[in-house]
XYZ file of C-alpha atoms in Angstrom:
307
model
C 18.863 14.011 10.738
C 17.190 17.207 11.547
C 15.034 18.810 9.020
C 14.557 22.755 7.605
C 11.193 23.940 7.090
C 10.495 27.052 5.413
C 7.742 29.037 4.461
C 7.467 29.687 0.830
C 4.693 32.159 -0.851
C 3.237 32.402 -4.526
C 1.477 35.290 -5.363
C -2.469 34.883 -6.213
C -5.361 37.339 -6.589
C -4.779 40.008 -3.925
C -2.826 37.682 -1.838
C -0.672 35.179 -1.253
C -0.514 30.778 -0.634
C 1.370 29.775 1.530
C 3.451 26.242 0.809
C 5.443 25.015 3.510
C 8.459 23.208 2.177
C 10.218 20.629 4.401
C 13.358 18.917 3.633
C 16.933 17.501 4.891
C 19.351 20.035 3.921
C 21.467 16.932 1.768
C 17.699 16.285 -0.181
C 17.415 14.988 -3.960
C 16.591 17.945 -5.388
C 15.700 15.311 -8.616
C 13.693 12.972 -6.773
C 10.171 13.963 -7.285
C 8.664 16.059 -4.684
C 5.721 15.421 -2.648
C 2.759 17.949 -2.665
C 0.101 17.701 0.266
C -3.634 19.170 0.471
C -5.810 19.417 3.574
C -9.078 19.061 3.798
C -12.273 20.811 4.883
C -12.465 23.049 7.880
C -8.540 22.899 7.701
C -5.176 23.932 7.102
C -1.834 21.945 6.258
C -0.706 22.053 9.947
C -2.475 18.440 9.631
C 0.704 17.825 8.131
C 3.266 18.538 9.842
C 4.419 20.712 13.285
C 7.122 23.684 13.870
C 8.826 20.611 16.658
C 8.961 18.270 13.374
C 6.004 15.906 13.883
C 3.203 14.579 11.319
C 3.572 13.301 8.240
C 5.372 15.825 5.924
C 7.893 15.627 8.681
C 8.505 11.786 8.704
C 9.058 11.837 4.995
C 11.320 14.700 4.837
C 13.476 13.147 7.362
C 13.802 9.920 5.348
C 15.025 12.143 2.290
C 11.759 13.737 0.562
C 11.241 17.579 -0.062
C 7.258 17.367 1.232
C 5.828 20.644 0.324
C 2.292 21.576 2.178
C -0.437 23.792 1.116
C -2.663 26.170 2.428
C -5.580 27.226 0.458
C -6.451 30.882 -0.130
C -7.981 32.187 3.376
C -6.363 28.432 5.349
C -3.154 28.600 7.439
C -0.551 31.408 6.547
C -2.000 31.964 3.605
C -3.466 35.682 2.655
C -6.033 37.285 2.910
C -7.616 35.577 5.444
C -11.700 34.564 5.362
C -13.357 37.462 5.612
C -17.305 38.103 4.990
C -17.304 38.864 1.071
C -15.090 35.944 0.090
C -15.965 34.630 -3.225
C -13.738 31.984 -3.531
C -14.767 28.309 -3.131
C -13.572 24.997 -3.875
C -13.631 25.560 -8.350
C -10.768 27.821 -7.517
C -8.231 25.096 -5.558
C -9.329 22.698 -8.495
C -8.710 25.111 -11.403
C -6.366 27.712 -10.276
C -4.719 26.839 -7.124
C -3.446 23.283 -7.894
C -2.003 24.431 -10.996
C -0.444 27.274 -10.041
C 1.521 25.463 -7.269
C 1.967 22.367 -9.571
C 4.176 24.901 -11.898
C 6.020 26.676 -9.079
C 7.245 23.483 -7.460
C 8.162 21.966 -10.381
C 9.837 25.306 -11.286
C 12.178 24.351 -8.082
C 12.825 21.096 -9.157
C 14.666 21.248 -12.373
C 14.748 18.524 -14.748
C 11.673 16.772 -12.358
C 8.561 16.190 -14.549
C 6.333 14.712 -11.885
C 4.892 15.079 -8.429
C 3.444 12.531 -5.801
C 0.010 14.070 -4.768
C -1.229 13.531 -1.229
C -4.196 14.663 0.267
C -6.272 13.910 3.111
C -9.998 14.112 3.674
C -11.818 16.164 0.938
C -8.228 17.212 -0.086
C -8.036 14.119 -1.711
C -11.423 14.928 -3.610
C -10.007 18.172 -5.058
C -6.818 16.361 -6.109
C -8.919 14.132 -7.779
C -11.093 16.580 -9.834
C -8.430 18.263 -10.694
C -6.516 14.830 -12.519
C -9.935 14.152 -14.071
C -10.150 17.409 -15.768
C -6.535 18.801 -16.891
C -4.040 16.685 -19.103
C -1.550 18.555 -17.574
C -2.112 17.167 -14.222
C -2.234 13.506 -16.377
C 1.196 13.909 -17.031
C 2.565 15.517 -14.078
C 0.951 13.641 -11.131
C 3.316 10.488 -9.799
C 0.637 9.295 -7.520
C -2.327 10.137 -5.481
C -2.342 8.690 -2.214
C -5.328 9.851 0.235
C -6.710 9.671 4.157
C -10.015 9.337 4.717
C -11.290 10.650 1.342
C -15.056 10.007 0.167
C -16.504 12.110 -2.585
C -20.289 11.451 -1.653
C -21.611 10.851 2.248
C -24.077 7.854 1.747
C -23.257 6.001 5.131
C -26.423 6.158 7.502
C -26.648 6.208 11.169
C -27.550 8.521 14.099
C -23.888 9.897 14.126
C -24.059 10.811 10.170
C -27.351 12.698 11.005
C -26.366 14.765 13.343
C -22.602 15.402 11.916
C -23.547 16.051 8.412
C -27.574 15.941 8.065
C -27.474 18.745 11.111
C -24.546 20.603 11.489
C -23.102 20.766 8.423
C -25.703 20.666 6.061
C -27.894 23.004 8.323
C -26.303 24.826 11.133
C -23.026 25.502 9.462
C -24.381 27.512 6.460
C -26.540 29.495 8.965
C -23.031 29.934 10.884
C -22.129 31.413 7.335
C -24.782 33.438 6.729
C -24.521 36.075 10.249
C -20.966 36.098 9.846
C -20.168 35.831 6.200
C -18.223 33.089 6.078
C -18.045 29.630 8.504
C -15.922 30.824 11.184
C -15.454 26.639 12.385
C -12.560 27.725 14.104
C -14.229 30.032 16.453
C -17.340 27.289 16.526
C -15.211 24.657 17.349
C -16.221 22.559 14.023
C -12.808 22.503 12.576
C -9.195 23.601 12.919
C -9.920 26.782 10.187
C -12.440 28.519 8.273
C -14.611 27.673 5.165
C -15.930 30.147 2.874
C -19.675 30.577 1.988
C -18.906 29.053 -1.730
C -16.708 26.302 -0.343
C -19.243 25.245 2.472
C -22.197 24.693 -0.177
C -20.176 23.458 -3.030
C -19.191 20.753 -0.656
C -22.709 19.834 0.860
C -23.836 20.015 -2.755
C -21.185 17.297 -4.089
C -21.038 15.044 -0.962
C -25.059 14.581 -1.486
C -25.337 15.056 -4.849
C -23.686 15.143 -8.298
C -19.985 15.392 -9.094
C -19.712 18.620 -11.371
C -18.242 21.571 -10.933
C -20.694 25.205 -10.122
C -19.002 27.519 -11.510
C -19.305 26.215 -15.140
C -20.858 22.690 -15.283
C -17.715 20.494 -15.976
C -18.856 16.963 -15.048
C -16.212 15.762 -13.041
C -17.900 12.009 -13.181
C -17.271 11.641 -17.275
C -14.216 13.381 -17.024
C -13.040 10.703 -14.575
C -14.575 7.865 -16.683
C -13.403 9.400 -19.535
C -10.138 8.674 -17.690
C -10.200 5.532 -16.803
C -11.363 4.454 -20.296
C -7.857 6.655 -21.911
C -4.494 7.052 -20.528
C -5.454 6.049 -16.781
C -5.330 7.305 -13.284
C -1.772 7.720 -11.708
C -1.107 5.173 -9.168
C -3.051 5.646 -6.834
C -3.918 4.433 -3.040
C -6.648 4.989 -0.663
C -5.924 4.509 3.222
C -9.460 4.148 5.712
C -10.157 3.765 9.016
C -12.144 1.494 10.742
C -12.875 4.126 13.347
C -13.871 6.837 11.011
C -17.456 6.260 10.945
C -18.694 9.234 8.867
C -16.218 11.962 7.260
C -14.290 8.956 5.827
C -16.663 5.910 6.058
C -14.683 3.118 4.645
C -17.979 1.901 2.633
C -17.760 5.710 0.863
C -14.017 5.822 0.552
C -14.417 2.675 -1.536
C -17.700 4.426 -3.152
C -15.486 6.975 -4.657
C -12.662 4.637 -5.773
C -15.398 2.859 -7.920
C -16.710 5.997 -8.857
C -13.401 7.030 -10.370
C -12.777 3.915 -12.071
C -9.310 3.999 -10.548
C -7.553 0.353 -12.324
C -3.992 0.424 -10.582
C -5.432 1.405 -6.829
C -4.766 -0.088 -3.493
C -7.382 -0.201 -0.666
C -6.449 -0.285 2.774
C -8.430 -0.508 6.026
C -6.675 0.596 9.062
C -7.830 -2.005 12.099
C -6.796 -3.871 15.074
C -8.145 -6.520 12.736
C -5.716 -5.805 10.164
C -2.712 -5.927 12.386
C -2.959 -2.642 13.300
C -2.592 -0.537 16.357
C -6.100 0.903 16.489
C -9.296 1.258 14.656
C -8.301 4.772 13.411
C -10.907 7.991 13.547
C -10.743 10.493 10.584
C -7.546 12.777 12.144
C -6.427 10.263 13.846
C -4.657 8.209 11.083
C -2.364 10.904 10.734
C -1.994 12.937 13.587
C -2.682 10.055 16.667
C 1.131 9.193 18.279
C 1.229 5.653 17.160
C 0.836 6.308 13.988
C 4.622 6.608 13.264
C 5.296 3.530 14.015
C 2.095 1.795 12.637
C 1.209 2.458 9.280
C 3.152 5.581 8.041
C 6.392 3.234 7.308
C 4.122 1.682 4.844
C 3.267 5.455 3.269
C 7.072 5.066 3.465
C 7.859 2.176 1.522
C 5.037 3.099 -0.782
C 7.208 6.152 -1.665
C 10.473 4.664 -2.060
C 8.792 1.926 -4.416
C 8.919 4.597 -6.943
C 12.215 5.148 -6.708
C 14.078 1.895 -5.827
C 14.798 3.520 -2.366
């Protein structure tokens, strides 16, 4: 069954998000929803495509409303990065998530819950932002992630040059002449990273888990978590091939970091039964992956519901 996609906007500072909603036009409005987040040095188009591929797609067709976000400055959303932006990565956690949180459950009436997906650092937002609001607590089905490490502590020659070098050094001089990191026009990344995001980032993935803008230690919070009321259901999908933005040693790092109880870990490999050892992208974008894995994402979803 073919699928609508629309282009939905929420007002925020001076501009706007963008939130792409994607649905069969028979959907459950009262089925909970699923909410994606990309990750660094990208937009939601990871996602999903205008000619109905990628995950957001696959699901809608089998019945969910997927709705996919854009950052401030990422995608369609407005303004775009400009030298000057303020904004980093606090402001998805504490405003940003929320906001769009309320407006899609706002849509769903009667819905008090929605299934969180991210992928790559996405997925390390999404968590920091469950480990610090009840809200979220409450409100938050699942969290299901690709490729998502909060700390880089893989070695090798590849990690040194990827992270060590570009990222950590040539990307915030990148920043600095132009403002902002324009990876798009550098060939780094599918879109652009502000100056705030890009060290906030560096800062966590070698450092300590706690937020810049006003010290809220995302690491208690979480234990704090674990310890109370409990993550949401949660699972974390690797790749063999993904050797440094989503090492599958640091994906697990950050599951045990969380203290995550009800979790599942899984390892995408020819050695697992799998198609391929999947890269960092490729586990959601490569053409097999439709027919690999994703009808497990599937099934995963429709666990909730009985489906």
């Amino acid at each position: 069954m073919n699928i609508i996609q629309q282009s939905l906007y929420i007002p925020y500072r001076q501009g706007q998000l963008h939130l792409r909603q994607i649905k069969r036009a028979d959907a459950d409005m009262r089925r909970p929803p699923i909410l994606m987040l990309h990750g660094a040095m990208s937009n939601g188009r990871v996602f999903y495509s205008d000619k109905g591929k990628g995950l957001g797609c696959y699901l809608a067709q089998a019945g969910y409303v997927v709705y996919v976000l854009d950052t401030l400055g990422r995608g369609l959303s407005t303004p775009k990065l400009s030298a000057g932006a303020s904004h980093g990565q606090g402001e998805v956690i504490r405003e940003q998530l929320p906001l769009v949180q309320h407006y899609i459950l706002s849509i769903h009436q009667g819905v008090s819950k929605v299934h969180w997906c991210a992928h790559s650092w996405g997925g390390v937002l999404m968590a920091s932002a469950i480990a610090r609001f009840d809200f979220f607590q409450t409100s938050v089905a699942s969290l299901l992630t690709f490729g998502s490490k909060r700390a880089i502590k893989v070695k090798s020659f590849k990690k040194w040059l990827m992270v060590d070098l570009a990222w950590n050094r040539l990307a915030p001089a990148i920043a600095m002449g132009h403002g902002y990191l324009a990876a798009d026009r550098w060939r780094m990344g599918m879109d652009n990273e502000s100056r705030a995001s890009l060290s906030q980032s560096i800062d966590w993935v070698r450092g300590d888990w706690v937020d810049h803008d006003d010290n809220f230690d995302y690491a208690k919070a979480a234990a704090k978590l674990a310890e109370g009321a409990g993550w949401p259901k949660s699972w974390f999908i690797a790749g063999l091939g993904d050797k440094v933005l989503g090492n599958p040693s640091d994906v697990q790092r950050m599951i045990a970091e969380c203290q995550m109880g009800d979790v599942k870990y899984t390892l995408l490999s020819k050695a697992n039964g799998n198609k391929h050892d999947y890269g960092h992208a490729d586990m959601l974008i490569h053409k097999d992956a439709i027919s690999d894995h994703l009808p497990s994402v599937l099934a995963w979803y429709n666990a909730f519901t009985g489906a």
